[in-house]
Tab-separated table of C-alpha atoms in Angstrom:
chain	number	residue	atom	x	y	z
E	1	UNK	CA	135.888	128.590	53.752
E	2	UNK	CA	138.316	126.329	56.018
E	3	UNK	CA	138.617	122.840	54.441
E	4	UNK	CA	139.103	119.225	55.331
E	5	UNK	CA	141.516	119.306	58.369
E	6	UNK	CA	143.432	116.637	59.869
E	7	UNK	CA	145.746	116.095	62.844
E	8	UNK	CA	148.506	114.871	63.228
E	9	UNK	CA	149.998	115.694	60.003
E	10	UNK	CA	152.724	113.178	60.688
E	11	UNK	CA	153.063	110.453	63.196
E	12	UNK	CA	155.747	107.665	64.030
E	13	UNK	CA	154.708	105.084	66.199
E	14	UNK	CA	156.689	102.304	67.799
E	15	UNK	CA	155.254	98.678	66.855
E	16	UNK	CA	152.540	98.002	69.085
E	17	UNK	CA	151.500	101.173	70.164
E	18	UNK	CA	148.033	102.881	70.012
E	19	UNK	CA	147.269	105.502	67.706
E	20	UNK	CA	144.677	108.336	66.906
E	21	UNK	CA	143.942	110.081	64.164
E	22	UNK	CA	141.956	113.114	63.640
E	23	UNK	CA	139.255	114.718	61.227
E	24	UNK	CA	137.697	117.270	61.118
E	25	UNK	CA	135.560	117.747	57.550
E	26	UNK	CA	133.996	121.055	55.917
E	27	UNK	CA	131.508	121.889	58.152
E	28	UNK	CA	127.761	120.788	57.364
E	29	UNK	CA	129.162	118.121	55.364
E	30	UNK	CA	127.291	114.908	55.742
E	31	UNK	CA	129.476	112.337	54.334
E	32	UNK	CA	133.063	111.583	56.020
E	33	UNK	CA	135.253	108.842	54.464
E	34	UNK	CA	138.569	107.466	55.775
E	35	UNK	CA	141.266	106.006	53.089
E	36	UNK	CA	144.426	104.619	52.863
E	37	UNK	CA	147.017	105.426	50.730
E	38	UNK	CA	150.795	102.881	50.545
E	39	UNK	CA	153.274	104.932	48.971
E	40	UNK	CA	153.367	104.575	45.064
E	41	UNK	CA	149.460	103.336	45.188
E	42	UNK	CA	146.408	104.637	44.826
E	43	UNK	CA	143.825	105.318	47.974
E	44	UNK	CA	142.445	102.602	49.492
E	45	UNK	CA	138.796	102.929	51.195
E	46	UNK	CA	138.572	101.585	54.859
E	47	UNK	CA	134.959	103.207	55.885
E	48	UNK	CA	132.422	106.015	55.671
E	49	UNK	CA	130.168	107.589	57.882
E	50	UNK	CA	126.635	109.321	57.746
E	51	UNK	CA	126.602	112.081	59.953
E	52	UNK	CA	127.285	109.435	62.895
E	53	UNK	CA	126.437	106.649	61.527
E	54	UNK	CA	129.535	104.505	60.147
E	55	UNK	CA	127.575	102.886	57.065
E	56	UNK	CA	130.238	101.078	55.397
E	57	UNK	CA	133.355	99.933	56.836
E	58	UNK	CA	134.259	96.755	55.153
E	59	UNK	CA	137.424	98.659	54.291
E	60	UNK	CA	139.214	97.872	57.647
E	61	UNK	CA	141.967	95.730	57.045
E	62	UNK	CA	141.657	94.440	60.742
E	63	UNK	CA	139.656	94.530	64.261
E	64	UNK	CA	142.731	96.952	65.453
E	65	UNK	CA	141.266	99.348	63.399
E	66	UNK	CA	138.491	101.951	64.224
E	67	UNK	CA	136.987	104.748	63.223
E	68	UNK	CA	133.827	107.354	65.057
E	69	UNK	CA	132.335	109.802	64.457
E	70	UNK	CA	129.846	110.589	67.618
E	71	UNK	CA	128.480	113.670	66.821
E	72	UNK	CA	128.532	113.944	63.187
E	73	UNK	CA	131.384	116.170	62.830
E	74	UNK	CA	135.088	115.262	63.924
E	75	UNK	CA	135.991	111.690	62.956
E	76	UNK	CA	138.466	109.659	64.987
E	77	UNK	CA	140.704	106.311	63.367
E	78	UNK	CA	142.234	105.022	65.839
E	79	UNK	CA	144.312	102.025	65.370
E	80	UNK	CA	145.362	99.916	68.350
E	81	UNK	CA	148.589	97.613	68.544
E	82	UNK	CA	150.143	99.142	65.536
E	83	UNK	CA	152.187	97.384	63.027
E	84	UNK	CA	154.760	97.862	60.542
E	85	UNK	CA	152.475	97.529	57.452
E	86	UNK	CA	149.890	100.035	59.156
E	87	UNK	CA	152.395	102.421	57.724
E	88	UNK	CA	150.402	104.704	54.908
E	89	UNK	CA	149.666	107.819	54.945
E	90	UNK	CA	145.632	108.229	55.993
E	91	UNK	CA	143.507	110.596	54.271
E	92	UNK	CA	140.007	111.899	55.262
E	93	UNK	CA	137.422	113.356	52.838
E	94	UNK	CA	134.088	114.660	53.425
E	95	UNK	CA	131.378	115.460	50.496
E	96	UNK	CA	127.964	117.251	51.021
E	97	UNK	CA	124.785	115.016	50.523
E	98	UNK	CA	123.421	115.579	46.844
E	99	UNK	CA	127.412	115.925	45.314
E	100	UNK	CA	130.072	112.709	44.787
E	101	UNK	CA	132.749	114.837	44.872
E	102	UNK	CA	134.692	114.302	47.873
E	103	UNK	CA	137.252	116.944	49.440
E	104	UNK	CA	140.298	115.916	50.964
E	105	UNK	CA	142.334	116.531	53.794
E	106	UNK	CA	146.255	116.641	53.598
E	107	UNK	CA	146.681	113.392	54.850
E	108	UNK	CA	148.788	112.000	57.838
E	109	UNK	CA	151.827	110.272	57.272
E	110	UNK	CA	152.231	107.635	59.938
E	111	UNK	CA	155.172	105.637	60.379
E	112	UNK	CA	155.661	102.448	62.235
E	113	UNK	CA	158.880	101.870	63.441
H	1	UNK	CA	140.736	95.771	45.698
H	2	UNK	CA	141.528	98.752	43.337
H	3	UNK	CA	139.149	98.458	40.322
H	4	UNK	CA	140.581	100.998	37.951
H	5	UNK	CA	143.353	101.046	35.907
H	6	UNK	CA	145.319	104.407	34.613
H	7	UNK	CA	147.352	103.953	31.039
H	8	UNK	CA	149.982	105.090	31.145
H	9	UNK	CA	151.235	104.507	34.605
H	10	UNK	CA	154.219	107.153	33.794
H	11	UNK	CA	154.378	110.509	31.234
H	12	UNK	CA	156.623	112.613	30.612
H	13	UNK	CA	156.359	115.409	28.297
H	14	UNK	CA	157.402	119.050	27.278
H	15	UNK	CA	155.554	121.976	28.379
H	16	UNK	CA	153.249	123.224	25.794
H	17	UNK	CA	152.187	119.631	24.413
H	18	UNK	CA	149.073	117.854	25.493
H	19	UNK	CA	149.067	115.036	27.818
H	20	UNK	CA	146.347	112.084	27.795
H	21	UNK	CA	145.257	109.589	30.555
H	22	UNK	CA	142.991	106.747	30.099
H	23	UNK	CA	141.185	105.220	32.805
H	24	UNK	CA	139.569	101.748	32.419
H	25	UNK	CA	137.354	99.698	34.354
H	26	UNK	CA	136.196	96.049	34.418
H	27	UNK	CA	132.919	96.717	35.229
H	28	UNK	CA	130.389	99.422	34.450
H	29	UNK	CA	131.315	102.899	35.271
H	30	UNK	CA	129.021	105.084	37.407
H	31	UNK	CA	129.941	108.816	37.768
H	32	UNK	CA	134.152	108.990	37.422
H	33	UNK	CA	135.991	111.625	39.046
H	34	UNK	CA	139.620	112.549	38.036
H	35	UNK	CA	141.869	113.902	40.919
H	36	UNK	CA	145.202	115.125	40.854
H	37	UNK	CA	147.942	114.889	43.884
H	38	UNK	CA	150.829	116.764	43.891
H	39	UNK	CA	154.377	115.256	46.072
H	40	UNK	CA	153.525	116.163	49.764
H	41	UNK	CA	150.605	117.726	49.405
H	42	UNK	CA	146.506	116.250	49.257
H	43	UNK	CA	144.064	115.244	46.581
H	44	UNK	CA	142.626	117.805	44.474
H	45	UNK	CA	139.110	116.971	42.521
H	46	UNK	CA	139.423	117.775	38.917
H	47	UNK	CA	136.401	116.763	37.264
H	48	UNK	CA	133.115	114.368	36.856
H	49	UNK	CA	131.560	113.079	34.407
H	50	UNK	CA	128.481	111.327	34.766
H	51	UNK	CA	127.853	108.154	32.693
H	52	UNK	CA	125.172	109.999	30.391
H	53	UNK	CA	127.695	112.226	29.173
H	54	UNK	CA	130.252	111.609	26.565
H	55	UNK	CA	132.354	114.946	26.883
H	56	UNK	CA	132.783	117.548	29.271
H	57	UNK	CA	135.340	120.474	29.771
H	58	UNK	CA	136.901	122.234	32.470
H	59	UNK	CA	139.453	125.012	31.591
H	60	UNK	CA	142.543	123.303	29.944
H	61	UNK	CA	140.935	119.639	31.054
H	62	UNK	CA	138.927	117.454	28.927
H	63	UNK	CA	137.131	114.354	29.767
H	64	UNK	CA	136.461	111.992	26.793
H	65	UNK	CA	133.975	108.766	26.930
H	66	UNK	CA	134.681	105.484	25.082
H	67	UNK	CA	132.010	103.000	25.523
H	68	UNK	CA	133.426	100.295	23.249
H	69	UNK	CA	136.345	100.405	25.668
H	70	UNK	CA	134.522	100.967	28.912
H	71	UNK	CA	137.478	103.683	29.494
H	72	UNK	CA	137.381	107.875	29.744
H	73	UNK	CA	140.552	109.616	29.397
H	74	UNK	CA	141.667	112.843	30.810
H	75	UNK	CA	143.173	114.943	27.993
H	76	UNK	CA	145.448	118.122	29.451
H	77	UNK	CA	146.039	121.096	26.837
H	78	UNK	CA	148.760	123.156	26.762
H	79	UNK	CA	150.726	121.242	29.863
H	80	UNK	CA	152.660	123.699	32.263
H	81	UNK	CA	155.567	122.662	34.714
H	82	UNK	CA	152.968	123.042	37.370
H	83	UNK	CA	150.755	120.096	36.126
H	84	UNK	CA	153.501	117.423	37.344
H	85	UNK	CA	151.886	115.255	39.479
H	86	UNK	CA	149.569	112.181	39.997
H	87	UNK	CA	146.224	112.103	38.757
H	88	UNK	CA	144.092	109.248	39.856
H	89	UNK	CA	140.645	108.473	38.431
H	90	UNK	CA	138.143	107.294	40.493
H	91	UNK	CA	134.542	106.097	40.372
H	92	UNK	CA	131.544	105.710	43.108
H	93	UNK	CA	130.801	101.798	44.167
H	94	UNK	CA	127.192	101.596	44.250
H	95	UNK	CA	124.255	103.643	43.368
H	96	UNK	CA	124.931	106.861	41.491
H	97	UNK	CA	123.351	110.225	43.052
H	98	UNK	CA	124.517	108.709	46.891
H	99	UNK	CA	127.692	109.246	48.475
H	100	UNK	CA	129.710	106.281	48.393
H	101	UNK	CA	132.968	104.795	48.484
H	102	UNK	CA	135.242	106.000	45.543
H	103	UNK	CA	137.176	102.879	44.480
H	104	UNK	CA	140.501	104.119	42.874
H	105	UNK	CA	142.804	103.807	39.892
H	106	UNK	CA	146.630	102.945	40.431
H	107	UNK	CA	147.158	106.344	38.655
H	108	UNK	CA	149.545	107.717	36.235
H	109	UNK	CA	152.213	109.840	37.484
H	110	UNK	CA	152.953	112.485	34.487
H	111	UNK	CA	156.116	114.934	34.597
H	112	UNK	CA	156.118	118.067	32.072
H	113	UNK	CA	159.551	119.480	31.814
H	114	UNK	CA	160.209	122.986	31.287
């Protein structure tokens, strides 16, 4: 079946723009999870949702960041004045309930000029 | 933040020879997964073991436990030009058997030369 999708795959920005990001997991997955990955570095979590319900998102590195997920499906991270160090490329994963293992999406590179 | 550490951070090797990865953690280790990320392209799940098992196998991929160490290494057989890439280990932050935030390793980034 079709996997972990997201959209844009790449994205420059000029400093202090608005941007949104899109997910869309393996459908019936429960479990959504947005990270962040520098270039050279591991992933970096920012948050995870529930179905809709954003459990854990002490990963945001700031209030411009911010991620839903209204119906339980598609995930939006939207990140709102962007900066030059927002510059990563973002990765989504989504996992069924009773598994750990998480499947990713190819990532979008984002750039901030 | 990261909590894991991969040894070595760089490998390079011919094809045909093995190729081993240790992952370590401070803490406890609940499940760990091993992933693998090729240049340009996503992560890939390898393998899990859980923290009852010592040993588990997966084609040409074999995940060791050392509890002395707190560590499990990823041991490749046989290495082919296609296993260049970055493999990361990972492990879930809080209780096992619910889907939580994988906290990463910095990951080792292994090259196998033809």
């Amino acid at each position: 079946g079709a996997g972990v999708s997201q959209s844009p795959r790449y994205k420059v920005a000029k400093r202090g723009q608005d941007v949104a990001l899109r997910c869309d997991p393996i459908s019936g997955h429960v479990s959504l999870f947005w990270y962040q990955q520098a270039l050279g570095q591991g992933p970096e979590f920012l948050t995870y949702f529930q179905n809709e319900a954003q459990l854990d998102k002490s990963g945001l590195p700031s209030d411009r960041f911010f991620a839903e997920r209204p119906e339980g499906s598609v995930s939006t991270l939207k990140i709102q004045r962007t900066q030059q160090e927002d510059s990563a490329v973002y990765l989504c994963a989504s996992s069924s309930r009773d598994y750990n293992e998480q499947f990713f999406g190819p990532g979008t590179r984002l750039t901030v000029l | 933040s990261q909590q894991g550490e991969e040894d070595p951070q760089a490998l390079s090797i011919q094809e045909g020879e093995n190729a081993t990865m240790n992952c370590s953690y401070k803490t406890s280790i609940n499940n760990l997964q091993w992933y693998r990320q090729n240049s340009g392209r996503g992560l890939v799940h390898l393998i899990l073991i859980r923290s009852n098992e010592r040993e588990k196998h997966s084609g040409r991929l074999r995940v060791t436990l050392d509890t002395s160490k707190k560590s499990r290494s990823l041991l490749i057989t046989a290495s082919r030009a296609a296993d260049t890439a970055s493999y990361f280990c990972a492990t879930v932050a809080g209780r096992a058997g619910n889907n939580r935030k994988l906290i990463w390793g910095l990951g080792t980034s292994l090259a196998v030369n033809p």
